[in-house]
PDB file of C-alpha atoms in Angstrom:
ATOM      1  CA  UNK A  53       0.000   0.000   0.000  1.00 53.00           C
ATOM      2  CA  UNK A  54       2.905   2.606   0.857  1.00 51.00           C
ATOM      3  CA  UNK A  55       4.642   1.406  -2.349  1.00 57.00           C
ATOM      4  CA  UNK A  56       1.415   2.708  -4.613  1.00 53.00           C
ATOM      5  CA  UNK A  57       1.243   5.497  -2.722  1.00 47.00           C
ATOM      6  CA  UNK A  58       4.583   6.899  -3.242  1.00 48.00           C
ATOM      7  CA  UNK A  59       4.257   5.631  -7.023  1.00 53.00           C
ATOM      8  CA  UNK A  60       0.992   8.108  -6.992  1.00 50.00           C
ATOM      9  CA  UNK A  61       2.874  10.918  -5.576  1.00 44.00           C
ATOM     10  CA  UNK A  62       5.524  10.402  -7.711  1.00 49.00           C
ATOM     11  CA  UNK A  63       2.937   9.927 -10.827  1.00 48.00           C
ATOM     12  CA  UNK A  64       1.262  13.037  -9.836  1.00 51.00           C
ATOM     13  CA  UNK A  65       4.236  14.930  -9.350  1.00 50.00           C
ATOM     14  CA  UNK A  66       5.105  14.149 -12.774  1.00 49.00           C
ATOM     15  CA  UNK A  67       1.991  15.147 -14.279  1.00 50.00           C
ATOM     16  CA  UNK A  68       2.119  17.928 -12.552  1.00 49.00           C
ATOM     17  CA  UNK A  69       6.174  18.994 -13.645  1.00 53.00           C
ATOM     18  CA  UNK A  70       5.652  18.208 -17.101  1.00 57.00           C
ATOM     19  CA  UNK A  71       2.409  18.259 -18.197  1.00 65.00           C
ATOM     20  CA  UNK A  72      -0.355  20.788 -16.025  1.00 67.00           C
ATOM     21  CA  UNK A  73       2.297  23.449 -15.340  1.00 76.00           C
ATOM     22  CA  UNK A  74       3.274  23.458 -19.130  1.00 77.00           C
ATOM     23  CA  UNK A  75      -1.003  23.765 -20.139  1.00 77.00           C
ATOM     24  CA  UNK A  76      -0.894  25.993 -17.364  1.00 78.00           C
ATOM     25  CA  UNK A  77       1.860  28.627 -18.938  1.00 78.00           C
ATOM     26  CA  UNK A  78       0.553  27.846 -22.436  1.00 78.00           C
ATOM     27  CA  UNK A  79      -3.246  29.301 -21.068  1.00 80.00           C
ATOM     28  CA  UNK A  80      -1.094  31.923 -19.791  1.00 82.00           C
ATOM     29  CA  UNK A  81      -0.037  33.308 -22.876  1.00 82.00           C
ATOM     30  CA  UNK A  82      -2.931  32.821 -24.567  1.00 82.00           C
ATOM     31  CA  UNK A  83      -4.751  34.772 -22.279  1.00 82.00           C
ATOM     32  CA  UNK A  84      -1.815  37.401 -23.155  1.00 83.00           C
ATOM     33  CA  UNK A  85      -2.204  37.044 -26.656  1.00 79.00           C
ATOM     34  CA  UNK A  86      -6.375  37.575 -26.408  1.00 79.00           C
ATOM     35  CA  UNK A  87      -5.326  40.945 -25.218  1.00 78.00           C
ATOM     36  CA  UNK A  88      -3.010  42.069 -28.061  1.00 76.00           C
ATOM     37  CA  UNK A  89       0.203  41.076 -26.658  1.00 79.00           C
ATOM     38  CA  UNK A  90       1.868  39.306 -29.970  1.00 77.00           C
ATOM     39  CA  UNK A  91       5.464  38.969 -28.520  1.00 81.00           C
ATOM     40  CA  UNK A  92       4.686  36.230 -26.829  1.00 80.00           C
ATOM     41  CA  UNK A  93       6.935  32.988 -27.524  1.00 83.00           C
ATOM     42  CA  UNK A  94       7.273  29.489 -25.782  1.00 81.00           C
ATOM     43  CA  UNK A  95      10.444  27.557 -25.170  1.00 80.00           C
ATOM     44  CA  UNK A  96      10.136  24.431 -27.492  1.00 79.00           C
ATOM     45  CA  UNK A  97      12.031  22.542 -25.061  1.00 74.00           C
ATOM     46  CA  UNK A  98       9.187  20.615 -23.597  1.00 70.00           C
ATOM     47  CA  UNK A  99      10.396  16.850 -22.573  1.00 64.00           C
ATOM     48  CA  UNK A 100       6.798  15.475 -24.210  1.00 70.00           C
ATOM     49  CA  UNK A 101       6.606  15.516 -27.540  1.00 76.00           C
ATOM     50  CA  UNK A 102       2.676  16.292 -27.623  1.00 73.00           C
ATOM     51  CA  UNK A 103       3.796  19.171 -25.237  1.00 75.00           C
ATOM     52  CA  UNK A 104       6.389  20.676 -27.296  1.00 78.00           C
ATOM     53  CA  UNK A 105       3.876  20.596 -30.707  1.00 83.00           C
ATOM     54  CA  UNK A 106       1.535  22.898 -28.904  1.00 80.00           C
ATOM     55  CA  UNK A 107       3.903  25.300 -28.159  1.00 79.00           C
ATOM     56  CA  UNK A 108       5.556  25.230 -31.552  1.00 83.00           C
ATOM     57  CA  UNK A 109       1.626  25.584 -33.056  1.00 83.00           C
ATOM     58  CA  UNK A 110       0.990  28.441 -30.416  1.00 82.00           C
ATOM     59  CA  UNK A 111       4.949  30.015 -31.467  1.00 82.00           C
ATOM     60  CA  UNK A 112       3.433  29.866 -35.236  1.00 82.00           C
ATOM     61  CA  UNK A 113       0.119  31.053 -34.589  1.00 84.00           C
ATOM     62  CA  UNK A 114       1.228  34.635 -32.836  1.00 80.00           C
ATOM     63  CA  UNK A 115       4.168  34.924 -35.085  1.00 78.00           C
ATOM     64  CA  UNK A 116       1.207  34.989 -38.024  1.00 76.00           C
ATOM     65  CA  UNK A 117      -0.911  37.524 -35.605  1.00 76.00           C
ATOM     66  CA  UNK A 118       2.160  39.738 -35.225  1.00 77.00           C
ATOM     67  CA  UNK A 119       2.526  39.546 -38.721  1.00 69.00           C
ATOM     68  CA  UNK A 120      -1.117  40.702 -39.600  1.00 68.00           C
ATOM     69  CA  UNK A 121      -1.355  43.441 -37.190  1.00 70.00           C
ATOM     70  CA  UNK A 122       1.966  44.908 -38.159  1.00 67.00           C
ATOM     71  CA  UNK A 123       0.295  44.629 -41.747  1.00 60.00           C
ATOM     72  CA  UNK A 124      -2.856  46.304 -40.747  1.00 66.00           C
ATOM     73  CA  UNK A 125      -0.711  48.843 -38.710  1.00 67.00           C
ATOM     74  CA  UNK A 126       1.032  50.078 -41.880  1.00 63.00           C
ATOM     75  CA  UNK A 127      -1.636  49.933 -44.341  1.00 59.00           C
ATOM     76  CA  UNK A 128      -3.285  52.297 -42.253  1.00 62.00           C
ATOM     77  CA  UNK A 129      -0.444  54.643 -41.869  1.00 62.00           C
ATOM     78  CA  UNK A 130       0.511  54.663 -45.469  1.00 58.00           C
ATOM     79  CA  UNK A 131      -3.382  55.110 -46.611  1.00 61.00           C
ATOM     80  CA  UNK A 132      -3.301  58.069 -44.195  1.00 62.00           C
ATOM     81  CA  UNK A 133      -0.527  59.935 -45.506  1.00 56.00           C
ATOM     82  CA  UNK A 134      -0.634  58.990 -49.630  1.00 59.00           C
ATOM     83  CA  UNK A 135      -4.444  59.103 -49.937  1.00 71.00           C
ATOM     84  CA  UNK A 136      -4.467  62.912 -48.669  1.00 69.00           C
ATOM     85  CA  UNK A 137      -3.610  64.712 -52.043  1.00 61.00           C
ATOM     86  CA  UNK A 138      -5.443  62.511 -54.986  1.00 69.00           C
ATOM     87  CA  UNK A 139      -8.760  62.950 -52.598  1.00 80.00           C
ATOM     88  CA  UNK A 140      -7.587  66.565 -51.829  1.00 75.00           C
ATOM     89  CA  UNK A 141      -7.576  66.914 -55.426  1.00 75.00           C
ATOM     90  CA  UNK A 142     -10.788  64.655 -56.490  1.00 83.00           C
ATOM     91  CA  UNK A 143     -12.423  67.057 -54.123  1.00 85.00           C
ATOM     92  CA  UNK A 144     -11.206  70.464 -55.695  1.00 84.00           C
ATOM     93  CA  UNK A 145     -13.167  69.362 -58.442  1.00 85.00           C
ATOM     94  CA  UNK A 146     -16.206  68.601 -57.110  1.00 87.00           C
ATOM     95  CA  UNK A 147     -16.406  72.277 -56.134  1.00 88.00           C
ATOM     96  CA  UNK A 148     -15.348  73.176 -59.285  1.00 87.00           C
ATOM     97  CA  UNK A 149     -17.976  71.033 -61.162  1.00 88.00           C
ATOM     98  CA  UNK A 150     -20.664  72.963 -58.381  1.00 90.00           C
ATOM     99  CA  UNK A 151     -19.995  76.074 -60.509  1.00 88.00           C
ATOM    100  CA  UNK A 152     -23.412  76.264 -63.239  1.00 88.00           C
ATOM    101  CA  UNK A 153     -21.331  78.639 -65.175  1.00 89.00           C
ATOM    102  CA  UNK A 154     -19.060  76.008 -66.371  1.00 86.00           C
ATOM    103  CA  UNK A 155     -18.639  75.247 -69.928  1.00 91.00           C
ATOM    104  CA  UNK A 156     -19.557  71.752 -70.941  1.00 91.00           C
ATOM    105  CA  UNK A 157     -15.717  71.761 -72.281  1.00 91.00           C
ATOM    106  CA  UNK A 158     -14.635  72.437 -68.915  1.00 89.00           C
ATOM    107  CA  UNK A 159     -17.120  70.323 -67.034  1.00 90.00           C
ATOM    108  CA  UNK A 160     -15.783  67.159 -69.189  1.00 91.00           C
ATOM    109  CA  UNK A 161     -12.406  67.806 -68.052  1.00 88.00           C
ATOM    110  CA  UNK A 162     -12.855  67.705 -64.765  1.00 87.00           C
ATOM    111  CA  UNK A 163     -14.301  64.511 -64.701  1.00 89.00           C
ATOM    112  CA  UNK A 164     -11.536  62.832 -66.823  1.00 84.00           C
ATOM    113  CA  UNK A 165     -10.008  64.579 -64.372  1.00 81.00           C
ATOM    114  CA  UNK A 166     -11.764  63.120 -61.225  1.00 84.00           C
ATOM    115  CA  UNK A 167     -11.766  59.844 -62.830  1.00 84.00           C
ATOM    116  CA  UNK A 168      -8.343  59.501 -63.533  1.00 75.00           C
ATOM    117  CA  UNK A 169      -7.747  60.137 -60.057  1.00 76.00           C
ATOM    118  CA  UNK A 170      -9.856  57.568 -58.669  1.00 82.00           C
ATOM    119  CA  UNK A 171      -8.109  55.024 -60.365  1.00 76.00           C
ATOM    120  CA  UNK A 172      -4.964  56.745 -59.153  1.00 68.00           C
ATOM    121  CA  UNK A 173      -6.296  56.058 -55.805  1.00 77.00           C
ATOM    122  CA  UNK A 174      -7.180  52.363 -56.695  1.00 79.00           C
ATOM    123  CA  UNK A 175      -3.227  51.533 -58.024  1.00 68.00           C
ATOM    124  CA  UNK A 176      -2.118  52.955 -54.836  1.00 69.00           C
ATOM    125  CA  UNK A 177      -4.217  51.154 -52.713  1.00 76.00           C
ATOM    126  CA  UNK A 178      -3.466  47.605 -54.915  1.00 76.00           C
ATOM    127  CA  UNK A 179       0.385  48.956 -54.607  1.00 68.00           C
ATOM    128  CA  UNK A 180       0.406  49.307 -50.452  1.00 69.00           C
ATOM    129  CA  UNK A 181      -1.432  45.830 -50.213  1.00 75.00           C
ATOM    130  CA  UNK A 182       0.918  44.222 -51.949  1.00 72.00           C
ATOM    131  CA  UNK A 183       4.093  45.979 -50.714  1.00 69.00           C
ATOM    132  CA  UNK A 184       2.671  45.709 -46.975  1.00 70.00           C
ATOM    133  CA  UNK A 185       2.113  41.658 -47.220  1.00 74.00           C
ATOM    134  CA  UNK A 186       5.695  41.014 -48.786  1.00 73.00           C
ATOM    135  CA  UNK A 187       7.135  43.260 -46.183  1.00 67.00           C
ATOM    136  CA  UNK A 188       5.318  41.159 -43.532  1.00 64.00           C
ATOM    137  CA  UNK A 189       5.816  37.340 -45.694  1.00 62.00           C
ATOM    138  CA  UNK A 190       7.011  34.909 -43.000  1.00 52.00           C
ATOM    139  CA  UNK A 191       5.654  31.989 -44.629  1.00 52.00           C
ATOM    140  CA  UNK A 192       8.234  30.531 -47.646  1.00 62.00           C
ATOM    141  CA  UNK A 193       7.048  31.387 -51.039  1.00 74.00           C
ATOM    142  CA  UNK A 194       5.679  28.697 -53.766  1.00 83.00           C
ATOM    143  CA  UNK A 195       7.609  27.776 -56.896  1.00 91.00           C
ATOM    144  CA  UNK A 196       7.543  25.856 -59.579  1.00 94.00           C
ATOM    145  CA  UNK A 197       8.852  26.480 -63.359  1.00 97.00           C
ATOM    146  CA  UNK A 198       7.364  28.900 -65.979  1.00 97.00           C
ATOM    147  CA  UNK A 199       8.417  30.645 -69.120  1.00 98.00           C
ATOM    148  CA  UNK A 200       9.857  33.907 -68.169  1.00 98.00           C
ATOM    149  CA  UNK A 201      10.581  35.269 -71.691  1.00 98.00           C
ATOM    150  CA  UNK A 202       6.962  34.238 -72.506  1.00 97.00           C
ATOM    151  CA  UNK A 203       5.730  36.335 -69.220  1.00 96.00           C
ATOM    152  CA  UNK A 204       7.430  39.522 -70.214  1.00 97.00           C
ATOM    153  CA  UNK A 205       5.452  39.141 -73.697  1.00 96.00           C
ATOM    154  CA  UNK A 206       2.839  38.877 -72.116  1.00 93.00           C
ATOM    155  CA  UNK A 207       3.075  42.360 -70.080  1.00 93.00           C
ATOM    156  CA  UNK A 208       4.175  44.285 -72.594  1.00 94.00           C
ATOM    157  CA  UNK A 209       1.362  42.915 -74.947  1.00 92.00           C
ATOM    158  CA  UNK A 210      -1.111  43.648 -72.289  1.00 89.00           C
ATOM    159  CA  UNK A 211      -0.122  47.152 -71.906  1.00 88.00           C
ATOM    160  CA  UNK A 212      -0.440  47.739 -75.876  1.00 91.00           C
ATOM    161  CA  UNK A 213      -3.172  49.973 -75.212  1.00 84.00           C
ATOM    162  CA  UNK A 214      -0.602  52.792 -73.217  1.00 88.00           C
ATOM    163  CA  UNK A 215       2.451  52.368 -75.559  1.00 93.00           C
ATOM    164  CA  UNK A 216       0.843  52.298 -79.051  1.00 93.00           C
ATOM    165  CA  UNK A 217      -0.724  55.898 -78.717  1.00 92.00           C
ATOM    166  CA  UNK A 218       2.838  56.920 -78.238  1.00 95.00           C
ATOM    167  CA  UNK A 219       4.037  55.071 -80.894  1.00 96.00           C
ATOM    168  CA  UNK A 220       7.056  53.512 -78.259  1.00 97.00           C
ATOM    169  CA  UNK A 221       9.337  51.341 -80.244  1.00 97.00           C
ATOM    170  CA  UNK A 222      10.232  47.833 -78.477  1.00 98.00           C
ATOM    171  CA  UNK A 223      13.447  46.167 -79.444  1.00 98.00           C
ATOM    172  CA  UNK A 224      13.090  42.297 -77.863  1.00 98.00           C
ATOM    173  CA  UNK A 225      15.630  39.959 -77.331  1.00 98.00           C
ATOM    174  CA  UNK A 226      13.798  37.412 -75.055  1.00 98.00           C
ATOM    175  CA  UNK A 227      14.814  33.756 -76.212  1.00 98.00           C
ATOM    176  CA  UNK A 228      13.485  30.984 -74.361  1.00 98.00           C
ATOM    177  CA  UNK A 229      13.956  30.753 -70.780  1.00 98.00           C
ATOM    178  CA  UNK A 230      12.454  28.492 -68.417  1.00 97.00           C
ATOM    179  CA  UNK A 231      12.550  29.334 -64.600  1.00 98.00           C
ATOM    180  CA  UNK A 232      11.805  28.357 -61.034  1.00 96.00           C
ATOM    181  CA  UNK A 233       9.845  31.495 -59.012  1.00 94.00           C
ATOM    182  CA  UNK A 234       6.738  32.499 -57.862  1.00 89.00           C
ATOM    183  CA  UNK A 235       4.987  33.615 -61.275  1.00 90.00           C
ATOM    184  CA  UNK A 236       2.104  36.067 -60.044  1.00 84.00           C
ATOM    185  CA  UNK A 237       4.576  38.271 -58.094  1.00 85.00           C
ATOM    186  CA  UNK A 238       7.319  37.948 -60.691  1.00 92.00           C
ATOM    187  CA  UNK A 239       4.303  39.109 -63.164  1.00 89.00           C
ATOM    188  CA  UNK A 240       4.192  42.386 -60.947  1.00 86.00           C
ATOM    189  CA  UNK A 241       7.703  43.341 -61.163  1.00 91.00           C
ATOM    190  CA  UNK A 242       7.616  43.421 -65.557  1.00 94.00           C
ATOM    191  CA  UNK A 243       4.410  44.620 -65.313  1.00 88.00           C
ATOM    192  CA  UNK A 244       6.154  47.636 -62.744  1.00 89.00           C
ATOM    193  CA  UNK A 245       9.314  48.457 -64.714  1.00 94.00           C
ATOM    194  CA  UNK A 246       7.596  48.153 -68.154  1.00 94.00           C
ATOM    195  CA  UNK A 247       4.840  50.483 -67.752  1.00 91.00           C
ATOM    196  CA  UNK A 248       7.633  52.707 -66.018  1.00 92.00           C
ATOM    197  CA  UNK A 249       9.662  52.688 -69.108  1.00 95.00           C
ATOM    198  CA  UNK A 250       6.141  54.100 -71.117  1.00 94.00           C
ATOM    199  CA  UNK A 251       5.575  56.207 -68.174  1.00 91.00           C
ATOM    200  CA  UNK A 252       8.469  58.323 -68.182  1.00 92.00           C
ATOM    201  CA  UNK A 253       9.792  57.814 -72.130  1.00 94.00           C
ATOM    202  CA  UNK A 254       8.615  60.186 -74.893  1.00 92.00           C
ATOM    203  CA  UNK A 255       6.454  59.910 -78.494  1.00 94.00           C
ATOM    204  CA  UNK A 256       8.210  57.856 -80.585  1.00 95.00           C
ATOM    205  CA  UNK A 257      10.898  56.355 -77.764  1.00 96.00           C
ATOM    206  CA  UNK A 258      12.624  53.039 -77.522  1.00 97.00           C
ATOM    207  CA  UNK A 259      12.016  50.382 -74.762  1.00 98.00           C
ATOM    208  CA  UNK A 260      14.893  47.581 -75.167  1.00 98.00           C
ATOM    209  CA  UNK A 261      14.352  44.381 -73.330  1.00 98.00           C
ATOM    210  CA  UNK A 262      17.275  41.825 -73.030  1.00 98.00           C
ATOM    211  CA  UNK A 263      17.432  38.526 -71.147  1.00 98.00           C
ATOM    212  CA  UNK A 264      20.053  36.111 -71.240  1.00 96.00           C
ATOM    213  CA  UNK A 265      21.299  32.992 -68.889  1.00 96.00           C
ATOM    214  CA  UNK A 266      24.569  31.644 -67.506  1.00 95.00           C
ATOM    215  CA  UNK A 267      24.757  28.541 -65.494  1.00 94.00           C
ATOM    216  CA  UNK A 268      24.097  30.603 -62.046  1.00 95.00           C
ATOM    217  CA  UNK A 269      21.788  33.491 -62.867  1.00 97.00           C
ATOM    218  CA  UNK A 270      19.191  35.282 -65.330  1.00 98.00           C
ATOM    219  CA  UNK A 271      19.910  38.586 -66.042  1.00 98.00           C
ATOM    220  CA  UNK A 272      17.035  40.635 -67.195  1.00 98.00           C
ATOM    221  CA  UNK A 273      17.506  43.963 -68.464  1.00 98.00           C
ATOM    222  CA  UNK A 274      15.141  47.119 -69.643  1.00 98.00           C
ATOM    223  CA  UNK A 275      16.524  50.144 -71.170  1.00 97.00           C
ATOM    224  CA  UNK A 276      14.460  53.144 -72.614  1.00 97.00           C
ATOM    225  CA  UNK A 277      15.713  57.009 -73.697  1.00 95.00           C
ATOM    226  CA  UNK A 278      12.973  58.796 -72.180  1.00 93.00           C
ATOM    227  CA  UNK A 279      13.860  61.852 -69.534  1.00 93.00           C
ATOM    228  CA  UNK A 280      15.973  59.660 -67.351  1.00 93.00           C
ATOM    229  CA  UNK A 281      16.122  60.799 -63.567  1.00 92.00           C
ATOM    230  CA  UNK A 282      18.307  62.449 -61.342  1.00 91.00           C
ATOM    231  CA  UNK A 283      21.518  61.313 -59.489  1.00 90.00           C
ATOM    232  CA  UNK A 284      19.506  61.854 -56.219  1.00 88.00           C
ATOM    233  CA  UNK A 285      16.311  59.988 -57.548  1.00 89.00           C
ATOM    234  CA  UNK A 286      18.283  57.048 -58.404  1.00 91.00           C
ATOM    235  CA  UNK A 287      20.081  56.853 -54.664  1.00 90.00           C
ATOM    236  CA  UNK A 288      16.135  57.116 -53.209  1.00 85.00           C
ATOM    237  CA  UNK A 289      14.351  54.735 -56.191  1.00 88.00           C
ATOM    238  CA  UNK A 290      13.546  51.891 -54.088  1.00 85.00           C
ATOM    239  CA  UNK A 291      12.396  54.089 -51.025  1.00 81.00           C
ATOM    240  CA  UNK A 292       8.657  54.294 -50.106  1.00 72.00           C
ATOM    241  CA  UNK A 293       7.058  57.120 -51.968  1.00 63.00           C
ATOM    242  CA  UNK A 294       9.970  58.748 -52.849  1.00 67.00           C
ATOM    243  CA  UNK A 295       9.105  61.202 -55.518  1.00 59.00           C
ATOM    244  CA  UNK A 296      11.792  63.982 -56.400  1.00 58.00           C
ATOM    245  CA  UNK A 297      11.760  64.392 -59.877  1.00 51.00           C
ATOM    246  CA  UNK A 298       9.043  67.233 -60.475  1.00 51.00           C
ATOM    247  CA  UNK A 299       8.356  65.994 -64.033  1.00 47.00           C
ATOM    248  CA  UNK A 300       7.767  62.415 -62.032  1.00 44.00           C
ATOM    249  CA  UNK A 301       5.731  63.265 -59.490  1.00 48.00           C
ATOM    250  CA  UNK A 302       2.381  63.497 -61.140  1.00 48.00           C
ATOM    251  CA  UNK A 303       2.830  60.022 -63.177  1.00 53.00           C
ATOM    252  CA  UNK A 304       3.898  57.959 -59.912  1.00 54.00           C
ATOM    253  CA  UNK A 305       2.949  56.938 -56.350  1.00 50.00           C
ATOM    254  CA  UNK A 306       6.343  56.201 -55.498  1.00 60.00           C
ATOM    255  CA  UNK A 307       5.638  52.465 -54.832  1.00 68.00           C
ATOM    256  CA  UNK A 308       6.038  51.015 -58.155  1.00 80.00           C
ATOM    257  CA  UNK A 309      10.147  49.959 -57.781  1.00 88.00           C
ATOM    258  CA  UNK A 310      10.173  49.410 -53.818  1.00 85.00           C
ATOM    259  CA  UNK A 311       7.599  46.637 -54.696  1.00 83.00           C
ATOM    260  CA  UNK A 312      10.175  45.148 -57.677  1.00 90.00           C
ATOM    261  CA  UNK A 313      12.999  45.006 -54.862  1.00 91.00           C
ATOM    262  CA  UNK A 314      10.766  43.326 -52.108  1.00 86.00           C
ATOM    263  CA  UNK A 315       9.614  40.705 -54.741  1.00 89.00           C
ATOM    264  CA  UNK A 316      13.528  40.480 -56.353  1.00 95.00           C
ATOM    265  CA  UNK A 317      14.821  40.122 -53.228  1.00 92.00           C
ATOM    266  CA  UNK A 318      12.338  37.403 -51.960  1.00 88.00           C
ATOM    267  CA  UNK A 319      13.677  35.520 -54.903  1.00 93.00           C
ATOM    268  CA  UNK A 320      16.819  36.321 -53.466  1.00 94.00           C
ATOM    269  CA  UNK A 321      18.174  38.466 -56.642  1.00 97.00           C
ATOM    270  CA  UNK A 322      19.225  41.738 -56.967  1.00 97.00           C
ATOM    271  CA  UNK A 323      17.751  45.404 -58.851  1.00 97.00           C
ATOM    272  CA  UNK A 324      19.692  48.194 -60.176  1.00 97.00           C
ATOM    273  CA  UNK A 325      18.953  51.412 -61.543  1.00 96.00           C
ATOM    274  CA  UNK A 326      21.472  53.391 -64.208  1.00 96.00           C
ATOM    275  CA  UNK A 327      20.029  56.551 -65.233  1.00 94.00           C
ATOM    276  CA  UNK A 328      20.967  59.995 -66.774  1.00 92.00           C
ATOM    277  CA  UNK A 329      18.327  63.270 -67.339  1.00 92.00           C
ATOM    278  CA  UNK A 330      17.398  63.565 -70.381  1.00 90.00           C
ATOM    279  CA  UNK A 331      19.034  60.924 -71.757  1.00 93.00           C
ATOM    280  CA  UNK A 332      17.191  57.818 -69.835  1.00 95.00           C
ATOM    281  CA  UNK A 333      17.365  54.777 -67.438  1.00 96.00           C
ATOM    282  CA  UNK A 334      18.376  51.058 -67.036  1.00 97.00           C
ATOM    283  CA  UNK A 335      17.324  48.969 -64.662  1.00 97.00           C
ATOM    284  CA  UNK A 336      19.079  45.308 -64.278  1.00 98.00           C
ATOM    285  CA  UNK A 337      17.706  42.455 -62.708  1.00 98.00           C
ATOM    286  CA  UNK A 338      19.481  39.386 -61.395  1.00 98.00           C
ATOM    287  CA  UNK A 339      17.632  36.143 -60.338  1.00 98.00           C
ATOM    288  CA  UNK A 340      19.587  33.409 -59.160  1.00 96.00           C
ATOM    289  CA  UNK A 341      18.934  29.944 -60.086  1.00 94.00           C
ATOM    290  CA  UNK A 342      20.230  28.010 -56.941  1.00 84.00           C
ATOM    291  CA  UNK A 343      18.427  29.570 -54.082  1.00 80.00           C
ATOM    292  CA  UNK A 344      19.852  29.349 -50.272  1.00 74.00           C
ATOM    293  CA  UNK A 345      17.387  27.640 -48.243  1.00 65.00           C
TER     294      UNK A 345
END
């Protein structure tokens, strides 16, 4: 009888060490987390295996609440400050269309004008949701294998429709090349620095798209002779809403090449900018084709 006694004391001691202290802690922090407190994590050091996968599920789930609050945080702080001047400006003319004196010239305008900058407002907002998840991806992206030289076709082909009125020139050297990345963000990034290249070029410019391989890398570059930018502009490029150029300011939100770099560099590659005033820009683009894990 004193021998399964002290084997019950013992057994209970046990559960007690290692098992209800452990649930204890664990309701603990989630009573910490329930109450917005997302630096919580758990030592996965637990003797019992069932034990230690609870904490590891708990460690994931709060790491993935951080990460969606912190998104949430700066989506609302960049909607605050960059949504100020197209609704600033949307508004103007409202109060301008109020007038009954206006010509029906006029009146037109302004609602070209108004229109164009809701969807202004509309790229910005797609822009900051996008830029605001990558900056905030914790979980690995997916992969698999795609024609890139067929992608880039594909984006300039779909912006026809901005080009062709200004009779842009493209000179292609795309040959086929097959590679490993996550095609819908990859998408964004020739989608970003072709439509830049229209953007800021002239009637009648040249857009020049290369790609070639080695054994290591793709190299992907896009050259055009439109008004170029600044020594200053290209230090700040890939810098949230940086803007400096006046003759860019009204064609940009500033988000456009900060979201090529966060996608580039989630593919572990590297973005470059060359560019003279007046004379125009390069930007080069290096994917590896080994990635570190």
């Amino acid at each position: 009888m004193l021998i399964s006694l002290f084997i019950g004391l013992a057994l209970s001691g046990f559960i007690g060490r290692k098992i209800l202290k452990p649930i204890a802690k664990l309701r603990e922090s989630m009573g910490l987390v329930a109450k917005g407190d997302f630096s919580i994590q758990l030592e996965e050091n637990q003797k019992i295996n069932d034990v230690n996968q609870l904490y590891h599920d708990f460690n994931v789930m709060v790491t993935e609440l951080r990460s969606i609050e912190s998104m949430r945080h700066d989506f609302v702080s960049n909607v605050s400050h960059e949504f100020k001047t197209p609704i600033a400006t949307i508004r103007g003319y409202v109060q301008l269309l109020q007038d009954d004196s206006l010509s029906s010239g006029d009146r037109e305008i302004y609602l070209h004008r108004m229109l164009d900058g809701t969807q202004q407002l509309s790229y910005l907002t797609d822009n900051i949701l996008r830029l605001t998840k990558l900056e905030n991806q914790k979980i690995g992206l997916e992969y698999h294998s795609f024609r890139l030289d067929e992608q880039i076709r594909e984006v300039i082909l779909f912006l026809q429709p901005k080009w062709e009125p200004l009779e842009i020139e493209f000179e292609l050297d795309l040959p086929t090349t097959y590679y490993t990345g996550n095609e819908e963000l990859l998408y964004q990034v020739w989608l970003n620095v072709v439509e830049n290249g229209i953007k800021y070029n002239q009637e009648k410019g040249k857009i020049k798209v290369m790609l070639f391989s080695t054994p290591d890398a793709l190299y992907i570059s896009l050259s055009d002779n439109g008004i170029g930018m600044s020594e200053s502009t290209v230090r700040h490029a890939f810098d949230k809403f940086y803007q400096n150029d006046g003759s860019r300011q009204s064609k940009g939100n500033g988000l456009g090449l900060p979201l090529v770099k966060q996608i580039i560099g989630l593919h572990q590659g590297t973005v470059e900018i060359e560019s003279e005033l007046a004379v125009g820009s390069e930007i080069k683009i290096l994917l590896p084709i080994k990635r570190v894990s």
